[in-house]
Amino acid sequence: VSRLDPRMVLLEVREEWLPQFAERFPVLLQQIRDSGFGVVLDHFDAAKTSLLDLHHLPLRGVKIASSLL
């Protein structure tokens, strides 16, 4: 039986979800990271969230929206 290594998996979270789950988000993301999975913020466009707001989140990366490029 082979198992998927969670370090090889990145879960994408959309930026627009951040305001809806602001209080629970850091804890939830940390639990996901503690399980070995990576978390990436998807479709970041700085409309609702600044990079400073992301500093405290346990993210492995941020995917920038094409509208910012």
Tab-separated table of N, CA and C in Angstrom:
chain	number	residue	atom	x	y	z
A	1	VAL	N	0.848	-1.169	0.000
A	1	VAL	CA	0.000	0.000	0.000
A	1	VAL	C	0.894	1.233	0.000
A	2	SER	N	0.656	2.118	-0.942
A	2	SER	CA	1.424	3.364	-0.973
A	2	SER	C	0.572	4.488	-0.401
A	3	ARG	N	1.245	5.407	0.241
A	3	ARG	CA	0.559	6.547	0.838
A	3	ARG	C	1.045	7.806	0.170
A	4	LEU	N	0.171	8.747	0.036
A	4	LEU	CA	0.514	10.045	-0.509
A	4	LEU	C	1.218	10.858	0.572
A	5	ASP	N	2.368	11.374	0.247
A	5	ASP	CA	3.116	12.207	1.186
A	5	ASP	C	2.459	13.584	1.232
A	6	PRO	N	1.922	13.992	2.387
A	6	PRO	CA	1.219	15.279	2.455
A	6	PRO	C	2.117	16.473	2.118
A	7	ARG	N	3.428	16.317	2.257
A	7	ARG	CA	4.333	17.421	1.909
A	7	ARG	C	4.334	17.707	0.414
A	8	MET	N	3.810	16.757	-0.369
A	8	MET	CA	3.747	16.919	-1.820
A	8	MET	C	2.420	17.542	-2.280
A	9	VAL	N	1.541	17.857	-1.334
A	9	VAL	CA	0.212	18.372	-1.659
A	9	VAL	C	0.100	19.836	-1.231
A	10	LEU	N	-0.359	20.673	-2.158
A	10	LEU	CA	-0.655	22.070	-1.852
A	10	LEU	C	-2.160	22.283	-1.969
A	11	LEU	N	-2.759	22.773	-0.922
A	11	LEU	CA	-4.184	23.102	-0.944
A	11	LEU	C	-4.311	24.586	-1.245
A	12	GLU	N	-5.196	24.926	-2.172
A	12	GLU	CA	-5.390	26.317	-2.548
A	12	GLU	C	-6.615	26.875	-1.855
A	13	VAL	N	-6.458	28.064	-1.292
A	13	VAL	CA	-7.530	28.758	-0.595
A	13	VAL	C	-7.740	30.087	-1.303
A	14	ARG	N	-8.961	30.391	-1.633
A	14	ARG	CA	-9.249	31.637	-2.360
A	14	ARG	C	-9.247	32.829	-1.413
A	15	GLU	N	-8.755	33.946	-1.911
A	15	GLU	CA	-8.665	35.152	-1.090
A	15	GLU	C	-10.032	35.596	-0.573
A	16	GLU	N	-11.070	35.449	-1.378
A	16	GLU	CA	-12.383	35.946	-0.947
A	16	GLU	C	-12.940	35.181	0.243
A	17	TRP	N	-12.363	34.035	0.586
A	17	TRP	CA	-12.801	33.289	1.775
A	17	TRP	C	-12.266	33.904	3.064
A	18	LEU	N	-11.207	34.684	2.987
A	18	LEU	CA	-10.578	35.213	4.203
A	18	LEU	C	-11.524	36.036	5.074
A	19	PRO	N	-12.258	37.015	4.532
A	19	PRO	CA	-13.144	37.798	5.410
A	19	PRO	C	-14.241	36.965	6.069
A	20	GLN	N	-14.737	35.946	5.364
A	20	GLN	CA	-15.821	35.119	5.898
A	20	GLN	C	-15.386	34.297	7.110
A	21	PHE	N	-14.122	33.884	7.103
A	21	PHE	CA	-13.619	32.986	8.145
A	21	PHE	C	-12.452	33.600	8.907
A	22	ALA	N	-12.429	34.907	9.023
A	22	ALA	CA	-11.277	35.628	9.576
A	22	ALA	C	-10.850	35.115	10.948
A	23	GLU	N	-11.787	34.832	11.818
A	23	GLU	CA	-11.433	34.402	13.174
A	23	GLU	C	-10.877	32.982	13.203
A	24	ARG	N	-11.427	32.099	12.391
A	24	ARG	CA	-11.034	30.686	12.412
A	24	ARG	C	-9.905	30.358	11.444
A	25	PHE	N	-9.675	31.216	10.473
A	25	PHE	CA	-8.747	30.903	9.402
A	25	PHE	C	-7.332	30.595	9.866
A	26	PRO	N	-6.712	31.425	10.699
A	26	PRO	CA	-5.336	31.112	11.115
A	26	PRO	C	-5.218	29.759	11.815
A	27	VAL	N	-6.169	29.427	12.661
A	27	VAL	CA	-6.143	28.148	13.379
A	27	VAL	C	-6.339	26.990	12.404
A	28	LEU	N	-7.298	27.114	11.506
A	28	LEU	CA	-7.552	26.068	10.520
A	28	LEU	C	-6.335	25.851	9.618
A	29	LEU	N	-5.751	26.933	9.132
A	29	LEU	CA	-4.569	26.810	8.275
A	29	LEU	C	-3.405	26.168	9.020
A	30	GLN	N	-3.241	26.507	10.289
A	30	GLN	CA	-2.159	25.905	11.066
A	30	GLN	C	-2.391	24.413	11.255
A	31	GLN	N	-3.635	24.008	11.466
A	31	GLN	CA	-3.947	22.580	11.598
A	31	GLN	C	-3.623	21.838	10.309
A	32	ILE	N	-3.929	22.455	9.179
A	32	ILE	CA	-3.613	21.841	7.884
A	32	ILE	C	-2.104	21.721	7.726
A	33	ARG	N	-1.369	22.783	8.053
A	33	ARG	CA	0.098	22.750	7.963
A	33	ARG	C	0.681	21.718	8.919
A	34	ASP	N	0.140	21.622	10.122
A	34	ASP	CA	0.625	20.646	11.099
A	34	ASP	C	0.418	19.208	10.616
A	35	SER	N	-0.561	19.009	9.741
A	35	SER	CA	-0.802	17.693	9.158
A	35	SER	C	0.174	17.395	8.022
A	36	GLY	N	0.985	18.383	7.663
A	36	GLY	CA	1.996	18.183	6.630
A	36	GLY	C	1.663	18.770	5.277
A	37	PHE	N	0.454	19.242	5.108
A	37	PHE	CA	0.040	19.810	3.830
A	37	PHE	C	0.480	21.269	3.726
A	38	GLY	N	0.680	21.728	2.509
A	38	GLY	CA	0.977	23.133	2.275
A	38	GLY	C	-0.296	23.866	1.897
A	39	VAL	N	-0.347	25.152	2.199
A	39	VAL	CA	-1.506	25.971	1.862
A	39	VAL	C	-1.017	27.181	1.063
A	40	VAL	N	-1.694	27.423	-0.062
A	40	VAL	CA	-1.373	28.542	-0.939
A	40	VAL	C	-2.614	29.408	-1.081
A	41	LEU	N	-2.450	30.706	-0.978
A	41	LEU	CA	-3.566	31.625	-1.209
A	41	LEU	C	-3.695	31.841	-2.705
A	42	ASP	N	-4.869	31.568	-3.229
A	42	ASP	CA	-5.108	31.643	-4.668
A	42	ASP	C	-5.843	32.926	-5.020
A	43	HIS	N	-5.529	33.457	-6.195
A	43	HIS	CA	-6.234	34.586	-6.789
A	43	HIS	C	-6.123	35.851	-5.936
A	44	PHE	N	-4.949	36.083	-5.376
A	44	PHE	CA	-4.733	37.295	-4.575
A	44	PHE	C	-4.714	38.500	-5.493
A	45	ASP	N	-5.580	39.476	-5.197
A	45	ASP	CA	-5.593	40.688	-6.018
A	45	ASP	C	-5.566	41.969	-5.186
A	46	ALA	N	-5.372	41.846	-3.900
A	46	ALA	CA	-5.239	42.990	-2.991
A	46	ALA	C	-6.492	43.852	-2.911
A	47	ALA	N	-7.612	43.368	-3.410
A	47	ALA	CA	-8.850	44.142	-3.339
A	47	ALA	C	-9.406	44.175	-1.920
A	48	LYS	N	-9.322	43.029	-1.227
A	48	LYS	CA	-9.872	42.939	0.120
A	48	LYS	C	-8.815	42.686	1.175
A	49	THR	N	-7.663	42.210	0.743
A	49	THR	CA	-6.626	41.799	1.681
A	49	THR	C	-5.297	42.402	1.259
A	50	SER	N	-4.558	42.918	2.216
A	50	SER	CA	-3.224	43.428	1.892
A	50	SER	C	-2.189	42.358	2.210
A	51	LEU	N	-0.989	42.532	1.675
A	51	LEU	CA	0.083	41.590	1.987
A	51	LEU	C	0.398	41.601	3.476
A	52	LEU	N	0.223	42.743	4.123
A	52	LEU	CA	0.458	42.816	5.567
A	52	LEU	C	-0.530	41.941	6.340
A	53	ASP	N	-1.759	41.840	5.839
A	53	ASP	CA	-2.760	40.991	6.487
A	53	ASP	C	-2.389	39.510	6.383
A	54	LEU	N	-1.637	39.153	5.352
A	54	LEU	CA	-1.277	37.753	5.125
A	54	LEU	C	-0.087	37.315	5.964
A	55	HIS	N	0.625	38.261	6.510
A	55	HIS	CA	1.867	37.973	7.220
A	55	HIS	C	1.686	36.954	8.357
A	56	HIS	N	0.571	37.011	9.046
A	56	HIS	CA	0.357	36.131	10.204
A	56	HIS	C	-0.198	34.754	9.833
A	57	LEU	N	-0.533	34.539	8.555
A	57	LEU	CA	-1.106	33.260	8.141
A	57	LEU	C	-0.007	32.272	7.763
A	58	PRO	N	-0.169	31.010	8.121
A	58	PRO	CA	0.838	29.990	7.800
A	58	PRO	C	0.708	29.494	6.356
A	59	LEU	N	1.021	30.376	5.409
A	59	LEU	CA	0.912	30.048	3.991
A	59	LEU	C	2.266	29.638	3.437
A	60	ARG	N	2.250	28.735	2.471
A	60	ARG	CA	3.480	28.365	1.774
A	60	ARG	C	3.695	29.276	0.574
A	61	GLY	N	2.634	29.905	0.081
A	61	GLY	CA	2.779	30.772	-1.071
A	61	GLY	C	1.505	31.555	-1.377
A	62	VAL	N	1.631	32.481	-2.320
A	62	VAL	CA	0.514	33.311	-2.752
A	62	VAL	C	0.530	33.325	-4.280
A	63	LYS	N	-0.615	33.033	-4.868
A	63	LYS	CA	-0.755	33.101	-6.326
A	63	LYS	C	-1.405	34.427	-6.670
A	64	ILE	N	-0.702	35.251	-7.429
A	64	ILE	CA	-1.154	36.594	-7.767
A	64	ILE	C	-2.150	36.519	-8.924
A	65	ALA	N	-3.250	37.277	-8.811
A	65	ALA	CA	-4.241	37.330	-9.881
A	65	ALA	C	-3.639	38.022	-11.095
A	66	SER	N	-4.063	37.605	-12.268
A	66	SER	CA	-3.534	38.189	-13.505
A	66	SER	C	-3.884	39.659	-13.623
A	67	SER	N	-4.915	40.122	-12.937
A	67	SER	CA	-5.287	41.541	-12.991
A	67	SER	C	-4.209	42.450	-12.387
A	68	LEU	N	-3.344	41.910	-11.556
A	68	LEU	CA	-2.257	42.703	-10.961
A	68	LEU	C	-0.994	42.710	-11.821
A	69	LEU	N	-0.937	41.856	-12.802
A	69	LEU	CA	0.267	41.757	-13.628
A	69	LEU	C	0.236	42.690	-14.796
